[in-house]
Amino acid sequence: MRLVSHLVRGAARPGVLVPAPDGDRVLDLGPALPGRSVLDVLADPAVRAAAQAALDAARPADLLDRAAVRLLPPVHPGTVYAVGHNYVGHLGRDADPAQRPAHPNVFVKTPNTLGGPDDPVVLPPAAHEVDYEGEIAVVLARRAHRVPLDEAEACIGGLTLYDDVSARDWQRRTSQWALGKCADGFGPLGPAVVTTDEALPLAGRELTVERDGVVTARASTDDMVFSPAFLVHHLSQLLTLEPGDVIATGTPAKLPEAADAHRPLRHGDTVTVRVTGLGALTTTFVDPPASPGARTADEPTPTRTTTGGLP
């Protein structure tokens, strides 16, 4: 199933995203699962069975037009753990594939960064080098504490898509990346959590990132250095992962031509993260409403910036 959270009369309800040739549909699971959430479906076998039964019994008239539905983040993680340099070649365009990092490079995104698939990302007036990164995100369905590697996959409820938005100018100001990574809304998540029966194994899938319709990054999941299961295992050796927590598994390097032509994100730009079997997440970037502190056209903004290998 492709589980979504959507807004109905001011409240979040679980649903199922149903792909269709003429446009995706959404089945509202609220009537079948009153008071339940996407996380409940992922974590509780009985709730998941009820969701599957509702999907199996659904008629075309029960499905809502995707365009008429406001999607929210599918889960609300207590913590987003993000991984840098997790694809072969991300440390350098000509990096030797044999020279892989020995350990995952992990950082944390704070709760204020969370955004839904229908939410625009507002460009902070103080940040002039905002960049994007398309990633696959792991959603935990079970608590994980010192989990052996061969048991780690069982803690995963599903996979979704993530855009690790970064303010490179702020990221470079200190040895810690927090300010550059943790502006409000800098973590669009969704649109759907694809359950593990469809999402795993992850091998052989293509991840592409598009900016305004132009592919700027492309890689196979076979180039991922640390697998989702390994990341769950590794993190759980020191901290307890809770149901609903998210692990963003990293982005591949931009294609050479895209890196050469790169410029900071501007008002109206769109970024689409697309992965075989997991769907697509499209985010629009916008300037804030005009105010005394907002960026103006007179302020200098770099027209071309390189990321210097930053994740």
Coordinates of C-alpha atoms in Angstrom, one line a residue:
M1 CA 0.0 0.0 0.0
R2 CA 0.9 3.6 -0.5
L3 CA -0.2 5.3 2.7
V4 CA -0.9 9.0 2.9
S5 CA -2.1 11.4 5.5
H6 CA -4.6 14.0 4.3
L7 CA -6.7 16.8 5.7
V8 CA -10.4 16.4 6.2
R9 CA -12.3 19.2 7.9
G10 CA -9.2 20.4 9.7
A11 CA -8.1 16.9 10.9
A12 CA -5.5 14.5 9.6
R13 CA -6.8 11.2 8.4
P14 CA -5.0 8.2 6.9
G15 CA -5.6 7.2 3.3
V16 CA -4.2 5.2 0.4
L17 CA -2.8 6.7 -2.8
V18 CA -4.1 4.7 -5.7
P19 CA -2.1 5.2 -9.0
A20 CA -4.3 5.6 -12.1
P21 CA -3.4 6.3 -15.8
D22 CA -5.5 9.5 -15.7
G23 CA -4.2 10.7 -12.4
D24 CA -3.8 9.4 -8.9
R25 CA -6.7 8.9 -6.6
V26 CA -6.9 8.8 -2.8
L27 CA -9.0 6.4 -0.7
D28 CA -10.0 8.0 2.6
L29 CA -9.4 5.4 5.4
G30 CA -11.0 7.5 8.0
P31 CA -14.4 5.8 8.0
A32 CA -12.8 2.3 8.2
L33 CA -10.1 3.4 10.7
P34 CA -11.6 6.0 13.0
G35 CA -9.0 7.8 15.1
R36 CA -6.1 6.0 13.5
S37 CA -3.0 7.3 11.6
V38 CA -0.6 6.2 9.0
L39 CA 1.8 5.2 11.8
D40 CA -0.9 2.9 13.3
V41 CA -1.3 1.2 9.9
L42 CA 2.4 0.7 9.7
A43 CA 2.9 -0.5 13.3
D44 CA -0.2 -2.6 14.0
P45 CA -0.9 -5.7 11.9
A46 CA -4.6 -5.7 12.8
V47 CA -5.0 -2.1 11.7
R48 CA -3.0 -2.8 8.5
A49 CA -5.3 -5.7 7.7
A50 CA -8.3 -3.4 8.2
A51 CA -6.8 -0.9 5.8
Q52 CA -6.1 -3.5 3.2
A53 CA -9.7 -4.8 3.5
A54 CA -11.0 -1.3 3.0
L55 CA -8.8 -0.9 -0.1
D56 CA -9.9 -4.2 -1.5
A57 CA -13.5 -3.3 -1.1
A58 CA -13.2 0.2 -2.5
R59 CA -15.3 1.1 -5.6
P60 CA -14.3 3.8 -8.1
A61 CA -16.8 6.1 -6.6
D62 CA -15.0 5.9 -3.2
L63 CA -11.8 7.3 -4.6
L64 CA -11.1 11.0 -4.4
D65 CA -9.2 13.0 -7.1
R66 CA -5.7 13.6 -5.9
A67 CA -5.9 17.2 -7.0
A68 CA -8.8 17.8 -4.7
V69 CA -7.0 16.4 -1.6
R70 CA -4.6 18.3 0.6
L71 CA -1.8 15.8 1.6
L72 CA 0.1 16.3 4.8
P73 CA 3.4 14.7 5.8
P74 CA 2.6 11.0 6.0
V75 CA 4.1 10.7 9.4
H76 CA 5.3 13.2 12.0
P77 CA 8.8 11.9 13.1
G78 CA 10.2 12.7 16.5
T79 CA 13.5 12.9 14.8
V80 CA 14.8 12.9 11.2
Y81 CA 18.2 11.3 11.0
A82 CA 19.9 12.3 7.7
V83 CA 23.0 10.7 6.1
G84 CA 25.6 12.5 4.0
H85 CA 27.8 11.0 1.3
N86 CA 25.9 7.7 1.0
Y87 CA 26.2 7.2 -2.7
V88 CA 29.4 6.1 -4.5
G89 CA 30.9 9.2 -6.1
H90 CA 29.3 11.8 -3.9
L91 CA 32.6 12.7 -2.3
G92 CA 33.9 13.7 -5.7
R93 CA 33.0 13.4 -9.3
D94 CA 35.9 11.1 -10.0
A95 CA 35.9 9.3 -6.7
D96 CA 37.2 5.8 -6.6
P97 CA 34.2 3.5 -5.9
A98 CA 36.4 1.4 -3.7
Q99 CA 37.1 4.2 -1.4
R100 CA 33.8 4.2 0.5
P101 CA 33.3 5.8 4.0
A102 CA 33.8 3.3 6.8
H103 CA 30.8 4.7 8.8
P104 CA 27.7 6.7 7.9
N105 CA 28.0 10.5 8.2
V106 CA 24.9 11.2 10.3
F107 CA 23.3 14.5 11.2
V108 CA 19.9 15.5 12.6
K109 CA 17.1 17.7 11.1
T110 CA 14.9 19.4 13.7
P111 CA 11.1 19.1 13.8
N112 CA 10.5 22.6 12.4
T113 CA 11.9 21.4 9.1
L114 CA 9.1 19.0 8.4
G115 CA 6.9 19.8 5.4
G116 CA 4.2 18.0 3.5
P117 CA 4.2 17.1 -0.2
D118 CA 1.7 20.0 -0.9
D119 CA 3.6 22.6 1.1
P120 CA 5.9 25.1 -0.6
V121 CA 9.3 25.8 0.9
V122 CA 9.7 29.4 1.8
L123 CA 13.2 30.7 1.0
P124 CA 14.6 32.5 4.1
P125 CA 15.5 36.1 3.4
A126 CA 18.9 35.6 5.2
A127 CA 19.8 32.6 3.1
H128 CA 21.2 33.2 -0.4
E129 CA 22.5 29.8 -1.4
V130 CA 19.5 27.4 -0.9
D131 CA 20.1 24.0 -2.4
Y132 CA 18.1 20.7 -2.8
E133 CA 18.8 17.0 -2.4
G134 CA 16.5 14.2 -3.4
E135 CA 16.5 11.2 -1.1
I136 CA 14.8 7.9 -0.1
A137 CA 13.5 8.0 3.5
V138 CA 13.0 5.1 5.8
V139 CA 10.1 5.2 8.2
L140 CA 10.4 3.2 11.4
A141 CA 7.4 1.1 12.5
R142 CA 8.9 -0.5 15.5
R143 CA 11.2 0.7 18.3
A144 CA 14.8 -0.2 17.5
H145 CA 17.4 -0.4 20.3
R146 CA 20.7 -2.3 19.7
V147 CA 19.1 -4.2 16.9
P148 CA 21.2 -6.9 15.2
L149 CA 21.7 -6.3 11.4
D150 CA 19.7 -9.4 10.5
E151 CA 16.7 -8.1 12.5
A152 CA 16.9 -4.4 11.4
E153 CA 14.7 -4.6 8.3
A154 CA 11.8 -5.9 10.4
C155 CA 11.8 -2.5 12.2
I156 CA 11.1 -0.6 8.9
G157 CA 7.4 0.1 8.1
G158 CA 8.0 1.6 4.6
L159 CA 9.9 4.0 2.4
T160 CA 9.0 7.5 1.2
L161 CA 10.7 10.4 -0.4
Y162 CA 12.5 13.4 1.1
D163 CA 14.1 16.6 0.0
D164 CA 17.0 17.6 2.3
V165 CA 16.9 21.3 1.6
S166 CA 20.1 23.2 2.7
A167 CA 21.3 26.8 3.0
R168 CA 24.9 26.3 1.8
D169 CA 26.0 29.7 2.9
W170 CA 24.9 29.1 6.5
Q171 CA 26.1 25.5 6.4
R172 CA 29.6 26.6 5.6
R173 CA 29.7 29.1 8.5
T174 CA 30.5 26.5 11.2
S175 CA 31.8 23.0 11.6
Q176 CA 28.3 22.0 12.5
W177 CA 25.6 21.9 9.8
A178 CA 22.6 22.6 12.0
L179 CA 21.7 26.1 10.9
G180 CA 22.2 25.4 7.2
K181 CA 20.0 22.3 7.4
C182 CA 17.3 23.3 9.8
A183 CA 15.4 26.3 8.5
D184 CA 11.7 26.1 8.8
G185 CA 10.2 23.8 6.1
F186 CA 13.6 22.5 4.9
G187 CA 12.4 18.9 4.9
P188 CA 9.5 18.0 2.5
L189 CA 8.4 14.4 3.1
G190 CA 6.1 12.2 1.1
P191 CA 3.8 11.9 -0.6
A192 CA 3.2 8.3 0.4
V193 CA 4.9 5.7 2.6
V194 CA 5.1 2.6 0.5
T195 CA 4.9 -0.4 2.7
T196 CA 7.8 -2.8 2.8
D197 CA 6.1 -5.5 0.8
E198 CA 6.3 -3.2 -2.2
A199 CA 9.3 -1.0 -1.2
L200 CA 11.8 -3.7 -0.3
P201 CA 14.2 -5.0 -1.5
L202 CA 15.5 -1.6 -2.7
A203 CA 18.1 -3.0 -5.1
G204 CA 18.0 -1.9 -8.8
R205 CA 15.8 1.1 -8.5
E206 CA 16.5 4.4 -10.2
L207 CA 16.6 7.7 -8.2
T208 CA 16.3 10.9 -10.3
V209 CA 16.2 14.5 -9.2
E210 CA 14.7 17.1 -11.5
R211 CA 14.9 20.9 -11.3
D212 CA 12.3 22.6 -13.3
G213 CA 11.9 19.5 -15.4
V214 CA 15.6 19.0 -16.1
V215 CA 17.3 15.9 -14.6
T216 CA 20.2 17.1 -12.3
A217 CA 21.0 13.8 -10.5
R218 CA 20.5 10.2 -11.4
A219 CA 21.7 7.1 -9.6
S220 CA 20.9 3.5 -9.0
T221 CA 20.1 2.4 -5.4
D222 CA 22.8 -0.2 -6.0
D223 CA 25.3 2.7 -5.6
M224 CA 24.0 3.3 -2.0
V225 CA 26.9 2.7 0.4
F226 CA 24.9 1.9 3.5
S227 CA 21.5 0.1 3.1
P228 CA 18.4 1.1 5.0
A229 CA 18.7 -2.0 7.2
F230 CA 22.3 -1.2 8.0
L231 CA 21.4 2.4 8.9
V232 CA 18.7 1.2 11.4
H233 CA 21.1 -1.3 12.9
H234 CA 24.0 1.3 13.1
L235 CA 22.0 4.1 14.7
S236 CA 20.3 1.8 17.2
Q237 CA 23.6 0.8 18.7
L238 CA 23.8 4.2 20.5
L239 CA 20.2 5.6 20.5
T240 CA 16.7 4.3 20.5
L241 CA 14.8 4.8 17.3
E242 CA 11.1 5.3 17.8
P243 CA 8.1 4.4 15.6
G244 CA 7.6 7.2 13.1
D245 CA 11.2 8.3 13.1
V246 CA 12.7 8.9 9.7
I247 CA 16.1 8.1 8.3
A248 CA 16.9 10.1 5.1
T249 CA 19.4 7.9 3.3
G250 CA 21.4 10.5 1.3
T251 CA 21.5 11.9 -2.2
P252 CA 23.7 11.1 -5.2
A253 CA 26.0 13.8 -6.5
K254 CA 24.6 16.1 -9.1
L255 CA 25.4 15.3 -12.7
P256 CA 28.5 17.1 -14.0
E257 CA 26.6 19.4 -16.3
A258 CA 24.1 20.2 -13.6
A259 CA 26.9 21.0 -11.1
D260 CA 28.6 23.3 -13.6
A261 CA 25.3 25.2 -14.2
H262 CA 24.1 25.2 -10.6
R263 CA 22.6 28.3 -9.1
P264 CA 20.8 28.8 -5.8
L265 CA 17.1 28.1 -5.7
R266 CA 14.8 31.0 -6.6
H267 CA 11.1 31.9 -6.3
G268 CA 9.0 29.6 -8.5
D269 CA 11.6 26.8 -8.9
T270 CA 10.4 23.3 -8.6
V271 CA 12.3 20.2 -7.6
T272 CA 11.0 16.6 -8.2
V273 CA 12.4 13.6 -6.5
R274 CA 11.4 10.4 -8.3
V275 CA 12.2 6.8 -7.4
T276 CA 11.1 3.6 -9.2
G277 CA 8.3 2.1 -7.3
L278 CA 8.1 4.8 -4.7
G279 CA 6.5 7.6 -6.7
A280 CA 7.5 11.3 -7.0
L281 CA 7.7 14.2 -4.6
T282 CA 7.5 17.7 -6.2
T283 CA 8.3 20.8 -4.1
T284 CA 7.9 24.5 -5.1
F285 CA 10.2 27.1 -3.6
V286 CA 8.8 30.6 -3.0
D287 CA 9.9 33.9 -1.6
P288 CA 8.3 35.0 1.7
P289 CA 5.5 37.5 1.6
A290 CA 6.8 41.1 1.3
S291 CA 7.8 42.5 4.7
P292 CA 10.5 44.8 6.0
G293 CA 12.8 41.8 6.5
A294 CA 12.1 40.1 3.2
R295 CA 14.7 39.8 0.5
T296 CA 14.4 42.5 -2.1
A297 CA 15.4 42.6 -5.7
D298 CA 18.2 45.1 -4.9
E299 CA 20.1 42.6 -2.6
P300 CA 22.9 40.7 -4.4
T301 CA 22.2 37.0 -4.9
P302 CA 24.8 34.7 -6.3
T303 CA 23.9 33.4 -9.7
R304 CA 26.2 30.4 -9.7
T305 CA 27.4 28.5 -6.6
T306 CA 29.0 25.1 -6.2
T307 CA 28.3 23.0 -3.2
G308 CA 31.9 21.9 -2.6
G309 CA 30.8 18.3 -2.0
L310 CA 28.5 19.2 0.9
P311 CA 25.6 16.7 1.5

